PDB file as gemmi writes it, atoms N, CA and C in Angstrom:
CRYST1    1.000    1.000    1.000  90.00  90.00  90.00 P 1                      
ATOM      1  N   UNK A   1      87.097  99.882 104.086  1.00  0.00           N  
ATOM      2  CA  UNK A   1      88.107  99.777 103.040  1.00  0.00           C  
ATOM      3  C   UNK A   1      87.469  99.147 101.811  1.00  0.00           C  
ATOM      4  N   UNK A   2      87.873  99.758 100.379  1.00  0.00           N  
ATOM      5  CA  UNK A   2      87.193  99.204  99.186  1.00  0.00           C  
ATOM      6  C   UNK A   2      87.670  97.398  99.662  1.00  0.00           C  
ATOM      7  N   UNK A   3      86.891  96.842  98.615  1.00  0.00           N  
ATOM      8  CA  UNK A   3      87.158  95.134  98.688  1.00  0.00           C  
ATOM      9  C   UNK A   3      88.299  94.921  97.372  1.00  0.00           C  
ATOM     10  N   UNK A   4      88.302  95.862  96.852  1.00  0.00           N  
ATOM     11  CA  UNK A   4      89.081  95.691  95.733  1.00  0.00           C  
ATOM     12  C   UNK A   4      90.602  95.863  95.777  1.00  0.00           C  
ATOM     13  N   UNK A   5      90.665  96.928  96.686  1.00  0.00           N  
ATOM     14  CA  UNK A   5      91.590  97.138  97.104  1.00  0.00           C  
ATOM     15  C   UNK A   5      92.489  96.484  98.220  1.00  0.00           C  
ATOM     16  N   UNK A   6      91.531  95.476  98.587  1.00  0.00           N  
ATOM     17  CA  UNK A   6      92.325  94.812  99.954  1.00  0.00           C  
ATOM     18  C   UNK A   6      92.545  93.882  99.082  1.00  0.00           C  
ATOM     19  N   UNK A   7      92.177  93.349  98.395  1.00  0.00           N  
ATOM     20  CA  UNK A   7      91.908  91.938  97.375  1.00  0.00           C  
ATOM     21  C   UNK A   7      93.553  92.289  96.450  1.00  0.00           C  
ATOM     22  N   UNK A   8      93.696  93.412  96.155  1.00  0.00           N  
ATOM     23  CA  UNK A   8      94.815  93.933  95.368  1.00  0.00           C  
ATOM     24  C   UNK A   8      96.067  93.261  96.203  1.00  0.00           C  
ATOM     25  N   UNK A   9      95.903  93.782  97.557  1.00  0.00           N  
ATOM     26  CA  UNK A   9      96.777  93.714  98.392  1.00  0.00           C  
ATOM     27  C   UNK A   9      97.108  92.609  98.852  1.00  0.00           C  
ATOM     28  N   UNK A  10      96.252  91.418  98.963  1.00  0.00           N  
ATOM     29  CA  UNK A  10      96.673  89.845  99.528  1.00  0.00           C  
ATOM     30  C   UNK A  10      96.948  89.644  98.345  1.00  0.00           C  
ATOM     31  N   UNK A  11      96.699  89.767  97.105  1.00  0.00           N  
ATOM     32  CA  UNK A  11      97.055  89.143  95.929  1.00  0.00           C  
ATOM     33  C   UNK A  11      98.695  89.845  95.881  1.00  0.00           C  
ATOM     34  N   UNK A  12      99.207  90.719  96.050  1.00  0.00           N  
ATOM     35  CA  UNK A  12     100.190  91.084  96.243  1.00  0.00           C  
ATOM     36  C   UNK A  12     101.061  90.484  97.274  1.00  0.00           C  
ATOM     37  N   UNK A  13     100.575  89.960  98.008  1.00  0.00           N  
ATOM     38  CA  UNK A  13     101.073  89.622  99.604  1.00  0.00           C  
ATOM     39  C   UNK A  13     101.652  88.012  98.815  1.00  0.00           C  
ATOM     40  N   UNK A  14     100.186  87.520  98.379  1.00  0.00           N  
ATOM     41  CA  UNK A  14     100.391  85.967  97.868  1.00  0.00           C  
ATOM     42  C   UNK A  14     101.483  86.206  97.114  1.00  0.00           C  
ATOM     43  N   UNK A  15     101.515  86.841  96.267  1.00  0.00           N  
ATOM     44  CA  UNK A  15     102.766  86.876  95.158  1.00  0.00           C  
ATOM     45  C   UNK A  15     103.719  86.715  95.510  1.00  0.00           C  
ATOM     46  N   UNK A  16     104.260  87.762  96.878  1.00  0.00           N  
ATOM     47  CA  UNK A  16     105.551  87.756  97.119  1.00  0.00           C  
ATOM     48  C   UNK A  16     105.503  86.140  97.465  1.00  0.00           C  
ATOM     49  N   UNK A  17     104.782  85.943  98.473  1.00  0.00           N  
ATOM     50  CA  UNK A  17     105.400  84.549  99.484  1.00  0.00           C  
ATOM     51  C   UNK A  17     105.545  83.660  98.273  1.00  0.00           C  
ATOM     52  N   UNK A  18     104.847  83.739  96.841  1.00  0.00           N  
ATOM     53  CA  UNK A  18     104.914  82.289  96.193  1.00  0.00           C  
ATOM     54  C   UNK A  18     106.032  82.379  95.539  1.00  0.00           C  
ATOM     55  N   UNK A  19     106.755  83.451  95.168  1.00  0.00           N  
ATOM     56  CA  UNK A  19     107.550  84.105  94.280  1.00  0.00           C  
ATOM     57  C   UNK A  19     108.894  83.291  94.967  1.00  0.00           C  
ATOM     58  N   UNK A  20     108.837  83.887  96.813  1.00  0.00           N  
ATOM     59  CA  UNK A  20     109.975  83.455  97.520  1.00  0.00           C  
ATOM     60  C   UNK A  20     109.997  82.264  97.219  1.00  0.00           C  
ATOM     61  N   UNK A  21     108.848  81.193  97.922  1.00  0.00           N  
ATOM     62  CA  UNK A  21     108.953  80.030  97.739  1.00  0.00           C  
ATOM     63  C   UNK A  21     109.699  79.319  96.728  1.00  0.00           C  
ATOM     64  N   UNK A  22     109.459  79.400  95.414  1.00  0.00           N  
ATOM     65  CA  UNK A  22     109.857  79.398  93.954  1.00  0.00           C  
ATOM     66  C   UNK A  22     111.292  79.491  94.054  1.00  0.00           C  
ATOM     67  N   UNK A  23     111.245  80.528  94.471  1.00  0.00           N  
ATOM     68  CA  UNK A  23     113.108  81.176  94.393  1.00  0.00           C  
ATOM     69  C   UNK A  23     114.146  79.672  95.562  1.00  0.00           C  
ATOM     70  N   UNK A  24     113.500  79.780  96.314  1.00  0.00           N  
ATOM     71  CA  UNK A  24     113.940  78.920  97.150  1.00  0.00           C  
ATOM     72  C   UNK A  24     114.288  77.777  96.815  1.00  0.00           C  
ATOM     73  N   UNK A  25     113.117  77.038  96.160  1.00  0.00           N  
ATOM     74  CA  UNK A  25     112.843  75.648  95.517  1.00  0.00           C  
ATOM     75  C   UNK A  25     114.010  75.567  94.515  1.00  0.00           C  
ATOM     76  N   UNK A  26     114.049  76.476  93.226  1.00  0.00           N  
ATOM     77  CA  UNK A  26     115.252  76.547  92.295  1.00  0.00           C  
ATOM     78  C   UNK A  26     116.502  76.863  92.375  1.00  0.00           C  
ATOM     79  N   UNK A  27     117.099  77.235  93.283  1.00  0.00           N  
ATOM     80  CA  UNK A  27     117.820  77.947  94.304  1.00  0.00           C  
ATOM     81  C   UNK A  27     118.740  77.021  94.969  1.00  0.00           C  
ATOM     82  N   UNK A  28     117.867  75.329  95.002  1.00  0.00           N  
ATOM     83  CA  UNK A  28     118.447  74.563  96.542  1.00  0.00           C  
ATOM     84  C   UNK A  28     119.884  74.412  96.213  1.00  0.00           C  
ATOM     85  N   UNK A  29     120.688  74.330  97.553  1.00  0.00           N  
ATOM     86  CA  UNK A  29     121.855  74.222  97.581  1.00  0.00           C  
ATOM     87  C   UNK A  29     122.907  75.349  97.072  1.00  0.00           C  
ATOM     88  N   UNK A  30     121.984  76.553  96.488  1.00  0.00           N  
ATOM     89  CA  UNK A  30     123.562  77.520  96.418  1.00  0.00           C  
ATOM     90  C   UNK A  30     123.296  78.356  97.921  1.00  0.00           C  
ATOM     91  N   UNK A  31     124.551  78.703  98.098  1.00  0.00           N  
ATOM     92  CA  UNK A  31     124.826  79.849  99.383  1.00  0.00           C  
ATOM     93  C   UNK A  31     123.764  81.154  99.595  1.00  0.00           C  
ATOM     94  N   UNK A  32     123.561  80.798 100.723  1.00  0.00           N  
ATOM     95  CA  UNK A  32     122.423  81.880 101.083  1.00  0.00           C  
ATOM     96  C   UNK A  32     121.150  82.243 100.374  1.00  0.00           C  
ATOM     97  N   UNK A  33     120.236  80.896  99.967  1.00  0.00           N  
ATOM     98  CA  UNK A  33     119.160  81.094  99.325  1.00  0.00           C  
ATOM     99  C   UNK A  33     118.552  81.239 100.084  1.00  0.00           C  
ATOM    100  N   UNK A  34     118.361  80.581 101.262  1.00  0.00           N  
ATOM    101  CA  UNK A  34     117.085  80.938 102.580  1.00  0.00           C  
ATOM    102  C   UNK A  34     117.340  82.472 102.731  1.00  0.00           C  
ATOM    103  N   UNK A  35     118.301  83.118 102.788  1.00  0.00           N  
ATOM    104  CA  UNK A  35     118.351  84.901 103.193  1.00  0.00           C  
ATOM    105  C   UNK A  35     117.459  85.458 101.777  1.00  0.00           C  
ATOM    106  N   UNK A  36     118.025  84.989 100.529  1.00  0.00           N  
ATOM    107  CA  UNK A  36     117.326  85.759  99.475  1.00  0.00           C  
ATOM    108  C   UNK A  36     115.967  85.606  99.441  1.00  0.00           C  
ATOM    109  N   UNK A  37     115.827  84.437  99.517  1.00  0.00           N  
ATOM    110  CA  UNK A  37     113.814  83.960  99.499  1.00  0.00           C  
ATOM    111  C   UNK A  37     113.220  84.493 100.880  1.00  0.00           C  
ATOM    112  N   UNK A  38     113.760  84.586 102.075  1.00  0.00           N  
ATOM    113  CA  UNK A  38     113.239  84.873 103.236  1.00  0.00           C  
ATOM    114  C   UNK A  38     112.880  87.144 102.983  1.00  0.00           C  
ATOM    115  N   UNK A  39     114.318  87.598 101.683  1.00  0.00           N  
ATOM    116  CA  UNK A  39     113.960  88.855 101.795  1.00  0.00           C  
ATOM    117  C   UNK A  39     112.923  88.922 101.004  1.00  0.00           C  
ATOM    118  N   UNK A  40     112.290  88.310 100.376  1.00  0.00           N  
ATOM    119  CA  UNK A  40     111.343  88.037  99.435  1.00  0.00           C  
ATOM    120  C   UNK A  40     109.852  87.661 100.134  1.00  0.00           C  
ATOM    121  N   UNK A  41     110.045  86.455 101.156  1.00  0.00           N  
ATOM    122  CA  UNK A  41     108.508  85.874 101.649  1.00  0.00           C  
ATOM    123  C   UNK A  41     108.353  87.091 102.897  1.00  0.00           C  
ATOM    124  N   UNK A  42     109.008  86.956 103.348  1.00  0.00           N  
ATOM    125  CA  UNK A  42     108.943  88.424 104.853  1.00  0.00           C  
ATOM    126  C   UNK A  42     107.827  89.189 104.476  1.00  0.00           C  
ATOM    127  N   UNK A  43     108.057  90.159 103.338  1.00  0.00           N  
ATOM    128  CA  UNK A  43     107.443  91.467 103.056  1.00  0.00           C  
ATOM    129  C   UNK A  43     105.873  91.101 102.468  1.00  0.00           C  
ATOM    130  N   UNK A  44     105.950  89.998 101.903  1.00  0.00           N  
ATOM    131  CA  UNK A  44     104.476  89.497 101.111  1.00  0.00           C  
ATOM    132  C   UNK A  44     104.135  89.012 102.484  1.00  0.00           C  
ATOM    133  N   UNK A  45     104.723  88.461 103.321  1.00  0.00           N  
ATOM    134  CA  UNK A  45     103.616  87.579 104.616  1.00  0.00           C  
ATOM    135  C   UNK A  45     103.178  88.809 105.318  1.00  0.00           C  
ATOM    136  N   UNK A  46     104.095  89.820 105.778  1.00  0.00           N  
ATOM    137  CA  UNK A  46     103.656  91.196 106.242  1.00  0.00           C  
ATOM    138  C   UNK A  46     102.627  92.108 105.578  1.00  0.00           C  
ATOM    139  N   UNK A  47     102.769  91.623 104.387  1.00  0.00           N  
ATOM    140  CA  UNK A  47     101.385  92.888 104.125  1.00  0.00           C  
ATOM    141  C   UNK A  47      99.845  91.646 103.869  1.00  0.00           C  
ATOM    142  N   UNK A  48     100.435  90.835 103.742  1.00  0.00           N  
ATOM    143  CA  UNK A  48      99.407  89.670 103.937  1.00  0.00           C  
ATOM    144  C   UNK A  48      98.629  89.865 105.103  1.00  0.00           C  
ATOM    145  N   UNK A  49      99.121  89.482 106.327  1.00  0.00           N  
ATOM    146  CA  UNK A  49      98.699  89.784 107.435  1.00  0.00           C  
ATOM    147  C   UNK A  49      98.413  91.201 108.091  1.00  0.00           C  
ATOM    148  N   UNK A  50      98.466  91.980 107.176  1.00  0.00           N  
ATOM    149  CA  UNK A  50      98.473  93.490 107.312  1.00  0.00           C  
ATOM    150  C   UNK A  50      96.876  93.779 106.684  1.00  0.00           C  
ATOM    151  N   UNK A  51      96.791  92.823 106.237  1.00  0.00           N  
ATOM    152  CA  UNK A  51      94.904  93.536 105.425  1.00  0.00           C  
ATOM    153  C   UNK A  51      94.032  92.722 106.767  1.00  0.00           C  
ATOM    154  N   UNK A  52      94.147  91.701 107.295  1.00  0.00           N  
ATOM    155  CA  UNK A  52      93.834  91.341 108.006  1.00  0.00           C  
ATOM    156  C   UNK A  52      93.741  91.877 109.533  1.00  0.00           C  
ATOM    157  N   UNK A  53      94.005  92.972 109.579  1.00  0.00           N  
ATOM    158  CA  UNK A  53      94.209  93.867 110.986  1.00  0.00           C  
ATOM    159  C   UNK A  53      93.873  95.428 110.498  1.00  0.00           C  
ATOM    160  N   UNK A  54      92.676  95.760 111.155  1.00  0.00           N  
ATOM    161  CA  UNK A  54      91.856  96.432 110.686  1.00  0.00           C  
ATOM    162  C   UNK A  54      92.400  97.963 111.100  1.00  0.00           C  
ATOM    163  N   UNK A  55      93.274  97.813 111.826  1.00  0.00           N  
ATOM    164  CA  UNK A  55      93.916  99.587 112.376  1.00  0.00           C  
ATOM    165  C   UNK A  55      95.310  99.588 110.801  1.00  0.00           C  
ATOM    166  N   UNK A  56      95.516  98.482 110.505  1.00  0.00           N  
ATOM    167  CA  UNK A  56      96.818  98.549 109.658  1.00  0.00           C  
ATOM    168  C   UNK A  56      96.001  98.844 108.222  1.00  0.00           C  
ATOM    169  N   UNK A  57      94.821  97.610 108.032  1.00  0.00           N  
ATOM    170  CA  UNK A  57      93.854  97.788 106.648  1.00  0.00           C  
ATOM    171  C   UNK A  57      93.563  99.343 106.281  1.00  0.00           C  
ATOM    172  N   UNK A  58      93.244 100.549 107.250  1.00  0.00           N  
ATOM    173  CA  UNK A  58      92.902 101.601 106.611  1.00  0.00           C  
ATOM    174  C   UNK A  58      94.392 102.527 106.353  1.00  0.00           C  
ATOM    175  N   UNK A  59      95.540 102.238 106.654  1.00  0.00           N  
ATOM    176  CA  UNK A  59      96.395 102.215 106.511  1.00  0.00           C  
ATOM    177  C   UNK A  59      97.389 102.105 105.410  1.00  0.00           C  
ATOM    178  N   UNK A  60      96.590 100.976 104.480  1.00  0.00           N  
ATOM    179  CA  UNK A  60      96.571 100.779 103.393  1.00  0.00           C  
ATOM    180  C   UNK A  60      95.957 101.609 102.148  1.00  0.00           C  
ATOM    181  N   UNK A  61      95.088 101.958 102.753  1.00  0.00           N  
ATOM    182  CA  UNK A  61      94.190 103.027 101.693  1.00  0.00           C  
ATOM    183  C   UNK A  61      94.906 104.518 101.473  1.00  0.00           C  
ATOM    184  N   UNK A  62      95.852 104.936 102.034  1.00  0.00           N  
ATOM    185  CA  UNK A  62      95.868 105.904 101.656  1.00  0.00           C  
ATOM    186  C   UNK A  62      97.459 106.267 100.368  1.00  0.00           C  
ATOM    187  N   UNK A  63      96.880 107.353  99.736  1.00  0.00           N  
ATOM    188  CA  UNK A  63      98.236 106.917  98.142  1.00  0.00           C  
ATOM    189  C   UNK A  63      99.773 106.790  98.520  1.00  0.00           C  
ATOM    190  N   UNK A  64     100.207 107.250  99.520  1.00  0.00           N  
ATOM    191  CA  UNK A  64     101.491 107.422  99.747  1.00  0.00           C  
ATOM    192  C   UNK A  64     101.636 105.682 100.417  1.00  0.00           C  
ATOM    193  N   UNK A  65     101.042 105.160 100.829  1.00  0.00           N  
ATOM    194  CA  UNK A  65     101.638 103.566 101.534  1.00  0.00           C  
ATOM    195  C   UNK A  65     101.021 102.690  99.659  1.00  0.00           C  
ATOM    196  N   UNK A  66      99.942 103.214  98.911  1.00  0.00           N  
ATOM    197  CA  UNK A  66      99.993 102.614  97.930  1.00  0.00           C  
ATOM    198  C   UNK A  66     101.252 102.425  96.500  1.00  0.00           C  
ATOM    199  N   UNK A  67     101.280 103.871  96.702  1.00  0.00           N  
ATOM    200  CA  UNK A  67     102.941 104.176  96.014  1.00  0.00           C  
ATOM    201  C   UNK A  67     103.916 103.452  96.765  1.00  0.00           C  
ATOM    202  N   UNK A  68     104.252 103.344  97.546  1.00  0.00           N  
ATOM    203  CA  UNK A  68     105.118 102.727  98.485  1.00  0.00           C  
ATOM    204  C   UNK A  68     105.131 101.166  98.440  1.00  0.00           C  
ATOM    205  N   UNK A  69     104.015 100.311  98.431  1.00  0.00           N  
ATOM    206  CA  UNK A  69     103.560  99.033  98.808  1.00  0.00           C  
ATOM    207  C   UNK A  69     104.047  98.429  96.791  1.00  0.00           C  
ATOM    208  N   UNK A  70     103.679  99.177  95.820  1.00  0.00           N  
ATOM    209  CA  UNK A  70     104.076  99.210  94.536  1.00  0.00           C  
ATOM    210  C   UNK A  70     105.597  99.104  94.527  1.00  0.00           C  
ATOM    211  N   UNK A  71     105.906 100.447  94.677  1.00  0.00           N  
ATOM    212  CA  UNK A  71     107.365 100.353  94.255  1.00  0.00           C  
ATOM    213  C   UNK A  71     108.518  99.374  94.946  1.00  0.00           C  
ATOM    214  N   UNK A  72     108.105  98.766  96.229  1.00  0.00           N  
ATOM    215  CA  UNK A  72     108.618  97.792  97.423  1.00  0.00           C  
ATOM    216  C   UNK A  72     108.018  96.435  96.441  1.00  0.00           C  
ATOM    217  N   UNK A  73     106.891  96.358  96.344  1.00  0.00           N  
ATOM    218  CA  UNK A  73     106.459  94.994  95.495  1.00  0.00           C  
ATOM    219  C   UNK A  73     107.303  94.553  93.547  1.00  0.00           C  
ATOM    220  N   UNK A  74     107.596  95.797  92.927  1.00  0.00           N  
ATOM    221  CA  UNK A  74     108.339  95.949  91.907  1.00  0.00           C  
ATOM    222  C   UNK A  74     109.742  95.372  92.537  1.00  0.00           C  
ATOM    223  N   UNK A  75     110.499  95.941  92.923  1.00  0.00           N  
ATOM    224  CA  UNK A  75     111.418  95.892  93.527  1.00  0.00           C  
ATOM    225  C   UNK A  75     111.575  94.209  94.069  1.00  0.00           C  
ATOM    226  N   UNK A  76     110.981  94.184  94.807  1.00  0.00           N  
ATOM    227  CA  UNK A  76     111.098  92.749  95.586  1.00  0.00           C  
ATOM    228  C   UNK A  76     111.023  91.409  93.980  1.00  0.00           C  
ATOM    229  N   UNK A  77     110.253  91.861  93.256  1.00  0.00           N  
ATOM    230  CA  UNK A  77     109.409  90.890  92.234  1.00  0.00           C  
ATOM    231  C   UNK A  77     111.357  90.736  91.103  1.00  0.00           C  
ATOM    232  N   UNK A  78     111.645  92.148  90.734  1.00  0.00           N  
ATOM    233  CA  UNK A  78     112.828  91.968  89.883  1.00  0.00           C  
ATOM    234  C   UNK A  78     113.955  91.641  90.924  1.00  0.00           C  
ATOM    235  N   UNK A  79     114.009  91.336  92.217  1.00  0.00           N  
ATOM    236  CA  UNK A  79     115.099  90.709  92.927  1.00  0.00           C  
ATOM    237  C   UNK A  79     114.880  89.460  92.966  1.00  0.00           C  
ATOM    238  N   UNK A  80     113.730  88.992  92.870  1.00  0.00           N  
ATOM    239  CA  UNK A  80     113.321  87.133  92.940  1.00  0.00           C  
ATOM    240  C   UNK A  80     114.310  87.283  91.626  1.00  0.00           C  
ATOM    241  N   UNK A  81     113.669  87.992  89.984  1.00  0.00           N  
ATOM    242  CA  UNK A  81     113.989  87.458  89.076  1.00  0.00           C  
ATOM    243  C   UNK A  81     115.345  87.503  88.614  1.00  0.00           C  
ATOM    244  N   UNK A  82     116.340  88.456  89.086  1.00  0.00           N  
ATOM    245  CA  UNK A  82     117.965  88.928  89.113  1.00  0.00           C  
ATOM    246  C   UNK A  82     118.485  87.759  88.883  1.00  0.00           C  
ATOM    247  N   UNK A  83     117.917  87.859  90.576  1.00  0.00           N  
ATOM    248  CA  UNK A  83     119.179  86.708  91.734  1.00  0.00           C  
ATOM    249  C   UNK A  83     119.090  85.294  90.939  1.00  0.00           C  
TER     250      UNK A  83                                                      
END                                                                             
């Protein structure tokens, strides 16, 4: 797998989880912030740990899970910022 491309991908992974975190932290005390930040850290810890497992890493390389891993990471990034 390129290095650049896995590097893309934990940096993506990091994002989400720090993003959740964040959300969480500013968040404390209204109703159901652990569900919103948890739909947020879930998907970044999963593809986090997803470059790290080498049957899932080439998995990653191909355009349709890259289109996919984008438009899920967009998505997730303007729901931290909505909510």
């Amino acid at each position: 797998m390129k290095s650049s491309l896995i590097n893309n991908y934990r940096m993506g992974g990091y994002l989400l989880i720090a993003i959740g975190l964040i959300n969480l932290r500013y968040q404390t005390g209204d109703d159901g912030v652990v569900g919103r930040s948890l739909t947020i850290i879930i998907p970044g810890a999963i593809l986090l740990a997803s470059t790290w497992i080498p049957a899932l890493a080439k998995k990653l390389e191909t355009k349709a899970v890259q289109a996919f891993s984008i438009v899920i990471g967009l998505a997730l990034i303007a729901y931290a910022v909505i909510n």
